[in-house]
Coordinates of C-alpha atoms and ligand atoms in Angstrom, one line a residue:
M1293 CA 121.4 63.5 113.6
A1294 CA 121.9 65.7 110.6
E1295 CA 118.5 67.3 111.0
E1296 CA 119.2 68.3 114.6
R1297 CA 122.5 69.9 113.6
F1298 CA 120.7 72.1 111.0
Y1299 CA 120.0 75.8 111.6
G1300 CA 116.6 75.8 110.1
Y1301 CA 113.2 74.6 111.2
R1302 CA 112.7 71.0 112.4
K1303 CA 110.1 70.2 109.9
P1304 CA 109.8 71.2 106.2
L1305 CA 107.8 74.4 105.7
K1306 CA 105.0 73.7 103.2
G1307 CA 102.0 75.7 102.0
R1308 CA 100.8 79.1 100.8
L1309 CA 100.8 82.3 102.7
Q1310 CA 100.0 85.9 102.1
V1311 CA 102.3 88.5 103.7
P1312 CA 101.0 91.9 104.9
G1313 CA 100.9 94.9 102.5
D1314 CA 104.0 96.7 101.3
K1315 CA 105.2 99.3 103.8
S1316 CA 106.7 101.8 101.2
I1317 CA 103.6 101.7 99.0
S1318 CA 101.2 102.0 102.0
H1319 CA 103.0 105.2 103.2
R1320 CA 102.8 106.7 99.7
A1321 CA 99.1 105.7 99.2
A1322 CA 98.2 107.5 102.4
I1323 CA 100.1 110.7 101.5
F1324 CA 99.0 110.8 97.8
G1325 CA 95.4 110.0 98.8
A1326 CA 95.4 113.0 101.1
V1327 CA 97.0 115.5 98.6
A1328 CA 94.9 114.4 95.6
H1329 CA 91.4 115.7 94.8
G1330 CA 88.5 113.3 95.3
T1331 CA 88.3 109.9 96.9
T1332 CA 91.1 107.4 97.2
T1333 CA 90.5 103.8 98.5
I1334 CA 93.3 101.6 99.7
R1335 CA 93.0 97.9 99.9
G1336 CA 95.8 95.9 101.6
F1337 CA 97.2 98.9 103.5
L1338 CA 99.8 97.8 106.0
R1339 CA 98.4 98.5 109.5
G1340 CA 101.9 98.6 111.2
D1341 CA 102.8 101.4 113.5
D1342 CA 104.9 103.2 110.8
C1343 CA 102.1 103.4 108.2
L1344 CA 99.6 104.3 110.9
S1345 CA 101.8 107.2 111.9
T1346 CA 101.6 108.4 108.3
L1347 CA 97.8 108.1 108.3
S1348 CA 97.5 110.0 111.6
C1349 CA 99.7 112.8 110.3
M1350 CA 97.6 113.1 107.2
R1351 CA 94.5 113.3 109.4
A1352 CA 96.1 116.0 111.5
L1353 CA 96.8 117.9 108.2
G1354 CA 93.1 117.8 107.3
A1355 CA 92.5 114.7 105.3
D1356 CA 89.3 112.8 106.0
V1357 CA 90.4 109.2 106.6
T1358 CA 88.1 106.3 107.5
D1359 CA 89.1 102.7 108.1
D1360 CA 86.5 100.0 108.1
G1361 CA 89.1 97.4 109.0
D1362 CA 89.4 96.3 105.4
L1363 CA 89.3 99.3 103.2
I1364 CA 90.8 102.7 104.0
T1365 CA 89.0 105.6 102.4
I1366 CA 90.6 109.1 102.1
R1367 CA 88.8 112.1 100.9
G1368 CA 91.7 114.2 99.7
T1369 CA 92.0 118.0 100.1
G1370 CA 94.4 118.6 97.2
F1371 CA 97.8 120.1 98.1
E1372 CA 96.2 123.5 98.7
G1373 CA 93.5 122.2 101.0
L1374 CA 96.0 120.8 103.7
K1375 CA 95.7 122.8 106.9
E1376 CA 98.1 123.8 109.6
P1377 CA 98.2 121.0 112.2
E1378 CA 97.2 122.1 115.7
S1379 CA 100.0 120.2 117.4
V1380 CA 103.3 118.6 116.5
L1381 CA 103.2 115.8 114.0
N1382 CA 104.6 112.6 115.6
V1383 CA 106.1 110.1 113.1
G1384 CA 107.0 107.5 115.8
N1385 CA 109.7 105.3 114.4
S1386 CA 109.1 106.0 110.7
G1387 CA 111.9 107.5 108.6
T1388 CA 109.8 107.4 105.5
T1389 CA 107.1 109.5 107.1
I1390 CA 109.3 112.2 108.5
R1391 CA 111.4 112.6 105.3
L1392 CA 108.5 112.6 102.9
L1393 CA 106.5 115.0 105.0
C1394 CA 109.5 117.4 105.0
G1395 CA 109.2 117.7 101.3
L1396 CA 105.4 117.9 101.3
L1397 CA 105.2 120.5 104.1
A1398 CA 108.1 122.8 103.0
A1399 CA 105.8 124.0 100.2
R1400 CA 102.6 124.5 102.3
P1401 CA 101.9 128.0 103.7
F1402 CA 101.8 127.2 107.4
F1403 CA 103.9 126.2 110.3
S1404 CA 104.5 122.5 111.3
V1405 CA 106.8 120.6 113.6
L1406 CA 107.9 117.0 113.0
I1407 CA 109.1 114.8 115.9
G1408 CA 109.6 111.0 116.4
D1409 CA 111.0 108.5 118.8
A1410 CA 114.6 108.3 120.1
S1411 CA 115.8 106.4 117.0
I1412 CA 114.3 108.9 114.6
H1413 CA 116.0 111.8 116.5
R1414 CA 119.4 110.1 115.8
R1415 CA 118.9 109.6 112.1
P1416 CA 120.3 112.0 109.5
M1417 CA 117.8 114.6 108.3
D1418 CA 120.3 117.0 106.6
R1419 CA 120.1 114.8 103.5
V1420 CA 116.5 116.1 103.0
L1421 CA 116.8 119.6 104.7
L1422 CA 119.8 120.7 102.6
P1423 CA 118.3 120.2 99.1
L1424 CA 115.0 121.6 100.4
K1425 CA 116.8 124.8 101.6
K1426 CA 118.3 125.0 98.0
M1427 CA 114.7 125.1 96.8
G1428 CA 114.1 128.0 99.1
A1429 CA 112.5 126.2 102.1
D1430 CA 112.5 127.6 105.6
I1431 CA 113.1 124.4 107.4
W1432 CA 115.3 123.8 110.4
G1433 CA 116.5 120.8 112.5
R1434 CA 118.3 120.2 115.7
A1435 CA 122.2 120.3 115.7
D1436 CA 122.7 122.5 112.6
D1437 CA 119.8 120.9 110.7
R1438 CA 121.2 117.4 111.1
Y1439 CA 118.5 115.9 113.2
A1440 CA 114.8 116.0 114.2
P1441 CA 112.8 117.6 115.7
I1442 CA 112.2 119.6 112.5
A1443 CA 110.4 122.9 112.2
I1444 CA 109.0 124.2 108.9
K1445 CA 107.6 127.5 107.9
G1446 CA 106.1 126.5 104.6
R1447 CA 106.4 128.8 101.5
T1448 CA 106.5 128.9 97.8
L1449 CA 109.5 126.8 96.5
E1450 CA 111.7 127.0 93.5
P1451 CA 111.9 123.7 91.5
A1452 CA 115.0 121.6 92.1
V1453 CA 117.9 120.5 89.9
Y1454 CA 119.7 118.3 92.2
Q1455 CA 122.1 115.4 92.2
L1456 CA 121.5 113.1 95.1
P1457 CA 124.7 112.1 96.9
V1458 CA 123.2 108.7 98.0
A1459 CA 120.7 106.5 96.3
S1460 CA 117.8 107.1 98.7
A1461 CA 114.1 106.7 97.8
Q1462 CA 113.1 108.8 100.9
V1463 CA 115.2 111.8 99.8
K1464 CA 114.1 111.4 96.2
S1465 CA 110.4 111.2 97.2
A1466 CA 110.6 114.2 99.6
L1467 CA 112.1 116.3 96.7
L1468 CA 109.5 115.0 94.3
L1469 CA 106.7 116.0 96.7
A1470 CA 108.2 119.4 96.9
G1471 CA 108.7 119.6 93.1
L1472 CA 105.1 118.7 92.5
Q1473 CA 104.2 121.9 94.2
A1474 CA 106.9 124.2 92.8
K1475 CA 106.5 126.1 89.5
G1476 CA 108.8 124.7 86.8
K1477 CA 111.0 121.8 86.1
T1478 CA 112.4 119.6 88.8
V1479 CA 115.2 117.2 87.8
L1480 CA 116.6 114.8 90.3
T1481 CA 119.5 112.5 89.5
E1482 CA 120.5 109.5 91.6
P1483 CA 123.9 107.8 91.8
G1484 CA 122.0 104.4 91.6
A1485 CA 118.5 103.3 91.2
S1486 CA 116.5 103.4 94.5
R1487 CA 113.0 102.1 94.9
D1488 CA 110.6 103.9 92.5
H1489 CA 107.2 103.6 94.2
T1490 CA 106.8 107.4 94.3
E1491 CA 107.3 107.8 90.6
R1492 CA 104.8 104.9 89.9
M1493 CA 102.3 106.4 92.4
I1494 CA 102.5 109.9 90.9
R1495 CA 101.4 108.3 87.6
A1496 CA 98.7 106.2 89.3
F1497 CA 97.2 109.5 90.6
G1498 CA 97.2 111.0 87.2
G1499 CA 100.4 113.0 87.5
R1500 CA 103.3 113.2 85.0
I1501 CA 106.9 112.3 85.7
E1502 CA 109.6 111.1 83.3
S1503 CA 112.4 108.8 84.3
E1504 CA 115.4 108.2 82.1
G1505 CA 118.1 106.1 83.6
Q1506 CA 118.7 107.6 87.0
A1507 CA 117.2 111.1 86.1
H1508 CA 113.6 111.9 87.1
T1509 CA 111.9 115.0 85.7
L1510 CA 108.6 116.6 86.5
I1511 CA 107.0 119.9 85.8
G1512 CA 105.1 121.5 88.6
P1513 CA 102.7 122.5 89.9
Q1514 CA 100.5 119.4 89.4
S1515 CA 97.1 118.5 90.6
L1516 CA 96.5 114.8 91.4
K1517 CA 93.3 112.8 91.2
G1518 CA 92.1 110.2 93.8
T1519 CA 92.2 106.6 92.7
D1520 CA 91.7 103.0 94.0
I1521 CA 94.9 101.5 95.2
R1522 CA 95.6 97.8 95.9
V1523 CA 98.7 97.3 97.9
P1524 CA 100.7 94.1 97.1
G1525 CA 102.4 92.0 99.8
D1526 CA 105.7 93.4 101.0
F1527 CA 108.7 91.7 99.4
S1528 CA 110.7 92.7 102.5
S1529 CA 108.3 90.6 104.7
A1530 CA 108.3 87.8 102.2
A1531 CA 112.1 87.7 102.4
F1532 CA 112.0 86.2 106.0
F1533 CA 109.8 83.3 104.8
I1534 CA 111.9 82.8 101.6
V1535 CA 114.9 82.4 103.8
A1536 CA 113.1 80.1 106.2
A1537 CA 112.2 77.8 103.3
L1538 CA 115.7 78.0 101.8
I1539 CA 117.4 76.8 105.0
T1540 CA 115.0 74.0 105.9
P1541 CA 115.3 70.8 103.9
G1542 CA 112.2 69.6 102.2
S1543 CA 110.5 73.0 102.2
K1544 CA 108.3 74.5 99.5
L1545 CA 106.4 77.7 100.0
C1546 CA 104.2 79.8 97.8
L1547 CA 103.9 83.5 98.9
T1548 CA 100.9 85.0 97.1
S1549 CA 100.5 88.4 95.6
V1550 CA 103.9 89.9 96.6
G1551 CA 105.2 93.1 95.0
I1552 CA 108.1 92.3 92.6
N1553 CA 109.0 95.8 91.6
P1554 CA 112.5 95.4 90.1
T1555 CA 113.9 98.1 92.3
R1556 CA 113.0 96.0 95.4
I1557 CA 113.9 92.4 94.6
G1558 CA 117.7 92.5 94.3
M1559 CA 117.6 89.7 96.8
V1560 CA 116.1 87.4 94.2
D1561 CA 119.1 88.0 91.8
L1562 CA 121.5 87.3 94.7
L1563 CA 119.6 84.1 95.8
R1564 CA 119.7 82.7 92.3
Q1565 CA 123.4 83.4 92.1
M1566 CA 123.7 81.5 95.4
G1567 CA 121.8 78.5 93.9
A1568 CA 118.3 79.1 95.2
D1569 CA 115.2 77.6 93.5
I1570 CA 112.8 80.6 93.3
S1571 CA 110.3 81.5 90.7
F1572 CA 107.3 83.8 90.0
T1573 CA 103.9 82.8 88.7
N1574 CA 100.6 84.6 88.3
E1575 CA 102.2 88.0 87.4
Q1576 CA 99.8 91.0 87.6
D1577 CA 99.9 94.7 87.5
W1578 CA 98.5 96.5 90.6
N1579 CA 98.2 100.3 89.9
G1580 CA 101.5 100.2 88.0
E1581 CA 103.3 98.0 90.5
P1582 CA 104.1 94.4 89.4
A1583 CA 103.0 91.6 91.8
A1584 CA 103.3 87.8 91.6
D1585 CA 103.1 84.6 93.6
I1586 CA 106.6 83.6 94.6
V1587 CA 107.4 79.9 94.8
V1588 CA 110.6 78.9 96.7
R1589 CA 112.0 75.5 97.4
Y1590 CA 114.8 74.4 99.7
A1591 CA 118.2 74.2 98.0
P1592 CA 121.8 74.0 99.3
L1593 CA 123.4 77.4 98.8
K1594 CA 126.8 78.6 98.1
A1595 CA 128.4 81.9 99.2
A1596 CA 128.4 85.1 97.0
T1597 CA 129.8 88.6 97.0
V1598 CA 127.2 91.4 96.9
G1599 CA 127.8 95.1 96.4
G1600 CA 127.5 98.1 94.0
A1601 CA 124.2 98.8 92.2
L1602 CA 122.5 95.8 93.8
I1603 CA 122.8 97.2 97.3
P1604 CA 119.9 99.7 97.2
K1605 CA 117.7 97.0 95.7
L1606 CA 118.2 94.7 98.7
I1607 CA 119.2 97.2 101.5
D1608 CA 116.4 96.3 103.9
E1609 CA 117.0 92.5 103.4
I1610 CA 120.7 92.6 104.4
P1611 CA 120.1 91.3 108.0
I1612 CA 118.2 88.3 106.8
I1613 CA 120.7 87.8 103.9
A1614 CA 123.5 87.7 106.6
L1615 CA 121.6 84.9 108.4
L1616 CA 121.1 83.0 105.2
A1617 CA 124.8 83.4 104.4
T1618 CA 125.7 81.6 107.7
Q1619 CA 124.1 78.5 106.0
A1620 CA 125.7 78.9 102.6
E1621 CA 128.9 77.1 101.8
G1622 CA 131.9 79.5 101.8
K1623 CA 132.6 83.2 102.4
T1624 CA 129.9 85.7 101.7
I1625 CA 131.0 89.4 101.4
I1626 CA 128.6 92.3 101.7
K1627 CA 130.2 95.6 100.6
D1628 CA 129.2 99.1 99.6
A1629 CA 126.4 99.0 102.2
A1630 CA 127.5 101.9 104.6
E1631 CA 123.9 103.2 104.4
L1632 CA 123.0 100.4 106.8
K1633 CA 124.7 102.5 109.5
V1634 CA 121.9 105.1 109.4
K1635 CA 118.8 102.8 109.5
E1636 CA 116.6 102.2 112.6
T1637 CA 119.8 101.0 114.2
N1638 CA 123.4 100.7 112.8
R1639 CA 122.5 97.5 111.0
I1640 CA 126.1 96.6 110.3
K1641 CA 126.8 96.5 114.0
T1642 CA 123.5 95.1 115.2
T1643 CA 123.4 92.3 112.6
V1644 CA 127.0 91.3 113.2
N1645 CA 126.9 91.6 117.1
E1646 CA 123.6 89.7 117.5
L1647 CA 124.5 86.9 115.1
K1648 CA 127.8 86.5 116.8
R1649 CA 126.1 86.2 120.2
I1650 CA 124.3 83.1 119.0
G1651 CA 127.4 81.6 117.4
A1652 CA 127.6 82.8 113.8
D1653 CA 131.1 83.2 112.2
I1654 CA 130.7 86.8 111.0
E1655 CA 132.8 90.0 111.0
E1656 CA 132.1 93.7 110.6
T1657 CA 133.8 95.7 107.9
D1658 CA 133.7 99.5 107.1
D1659 CA 130.9 99.2 104.6
G1660 CA 129.3 95.8 105.2
M1661 CA 130.3 92.4 106.7
I1662 CA 131.9 89.1 105.9
I1663 CA 130.1 85.9 106.8
Y1664 CA 131.7 82.5 106.9
G1665 CA 129.0 79.9 106.1
H1666 CA 129.2 76.5 107.9
P1667 CA 125.9 74.7 106.9
D1668 CA 126.9 71.6 108.9
Q1669 CA 127.7 73.2 112.2
P1670 CA 125.0 74.2 114.7
F1671 CA 125.1 77.6 116.3
S1672 CA 126.1 77.6 119.9
G1673 CA 122.9 79.5 120.8
G1674 CA 122.6 82.2 123.5
S1675 CA 120.5 85.2 124.0
A1676 CA 120.2 88.0 121.4
D1677 CA 118.5 91.4 121.3
S1678 CA 116.5 93.0 118.5
C1679 CA 117.9 96.4 119.7
G1680 CA 114.4 97.8 119.0
D1681 CA 114.9 97.2 115.3
H1682 CA 112.1 95.3 113.6
R1683 CA 114.2 93.8 110.8
I1684 CA 116.8 92.5 113.3
G1685 CA 114.0 91.1 115.5
M1686 CA 112.5 89.2 112.5
M1687 CA 115.9 87.9 111.5
L1688 CA 116.6 86.6 115.0
G1689 CA 113.2 85.0 115.0
H1690 CA 114.6 82.2 112.8
R1691 CA 116.8 81.1 115.7
Q1692 CA 116.4 77.4 116.4
P1693 CA 117.7 76.2 119.7
K1694 CA 120.5 73.7 119.4
G1695 CA 120.0 69.9 119.8
Ligands
LIG2656 C1 112.2 103.5 102.0 C2 113.5 103.8 101.5 C3 114.7 103.1 102.0 C4 114.4 101.9 102.9 C5 113.3 102.2 103.8 C6 112.0 102.6 103.1 C7 111.1 104.2 101.4 O1 115.4 104.1 102.8 O2 115.5 101.5 103.5 O3 113.0 101.0 104.6 O4 109.9 103.8 101.6 O5 111.3 105.2 100.6 P1 116.4 105.2 102.2 O6 115.6 106.1 101.3 O7 117.0 105.8 103.4 O8 117.4 104.4 101.4

């Protein structure tokens, strides 16, 4: 039966659902709440391990954080009120936490040490340490500053005029946090647009930053003011349900109050190009972040080529896009995505290897992958491994046993 041959769910997916809060925005709300003056409340904070690591680091740095299970309240200390932590700061698995805290702490007049799990200790930190050293930071990492653990002896920094070699929101945000504390004009230029949640959050906390094209300018030092933040649903979480609906005939889902920041939803452009039926309703502004209900209906898809400036706008969605492409007619090419090699795992390898193990027709390239879509053929099935990477685990969760 056609339905049994299909790699989707057995029954159409119908209904409305609300995905958890945006991870990138939650991290930033916790950090900015702590370094602002006055009270910040956060509604919709993502209580996943990564964002909880950020919260516990901010507590260790002196912020008064309470969580009543719904609302998080932070009584901020201002940048100058942060205090030397009594122990190492453990970021767990969170690359955003460790990189943003490098920028924040390099300018605070005390000693701090950042550690994380085994995956964090393998990820490149020189991309943040080198520009911070140019600003005058005393900051060191293992293996010639390439990796964590990281030790920081905070001091007054010079502002940065820096051209980022890769489009990375974590690097940009670390340098903006340092620049907010340095005296003078910091100008950061990116090779392509990475997510701009930090810029939007600086403004939400009463700070000033100008963005023109890919150049971001701020004049420090700045003092920020606590505010009330509502975190929209995470588009990267919504992406898994969007794909589930797109590969299961008869489906129609409405994902409510999802963040649709243009620097995050490159996948929507790609899906439309592939023939997807996806639309936004009920558009709103949440502290300078656009949010909307996303309506998606099943549609047969065709392959596409994706690369260039679109990649940073869908980088976290590539594992689930690869799965989707196995169900799209034709050859999908993902290129210019070498950054995937330095995520929680090497996501080019883990995506290709694990999808191959369950029968997908997919091959690895230097900077991406090629997927041959066969919507009418079932996967052979088999066992696969998330390799400890949440986005690979969520992607494999769509696996439907054959027959
Ligand atoms: C993030 C930026 C991106 C993204 C990560 C979250 C952020 O990483 O992949 O999941 O919150 O700033 P890079 O800055 O390394 O591109």
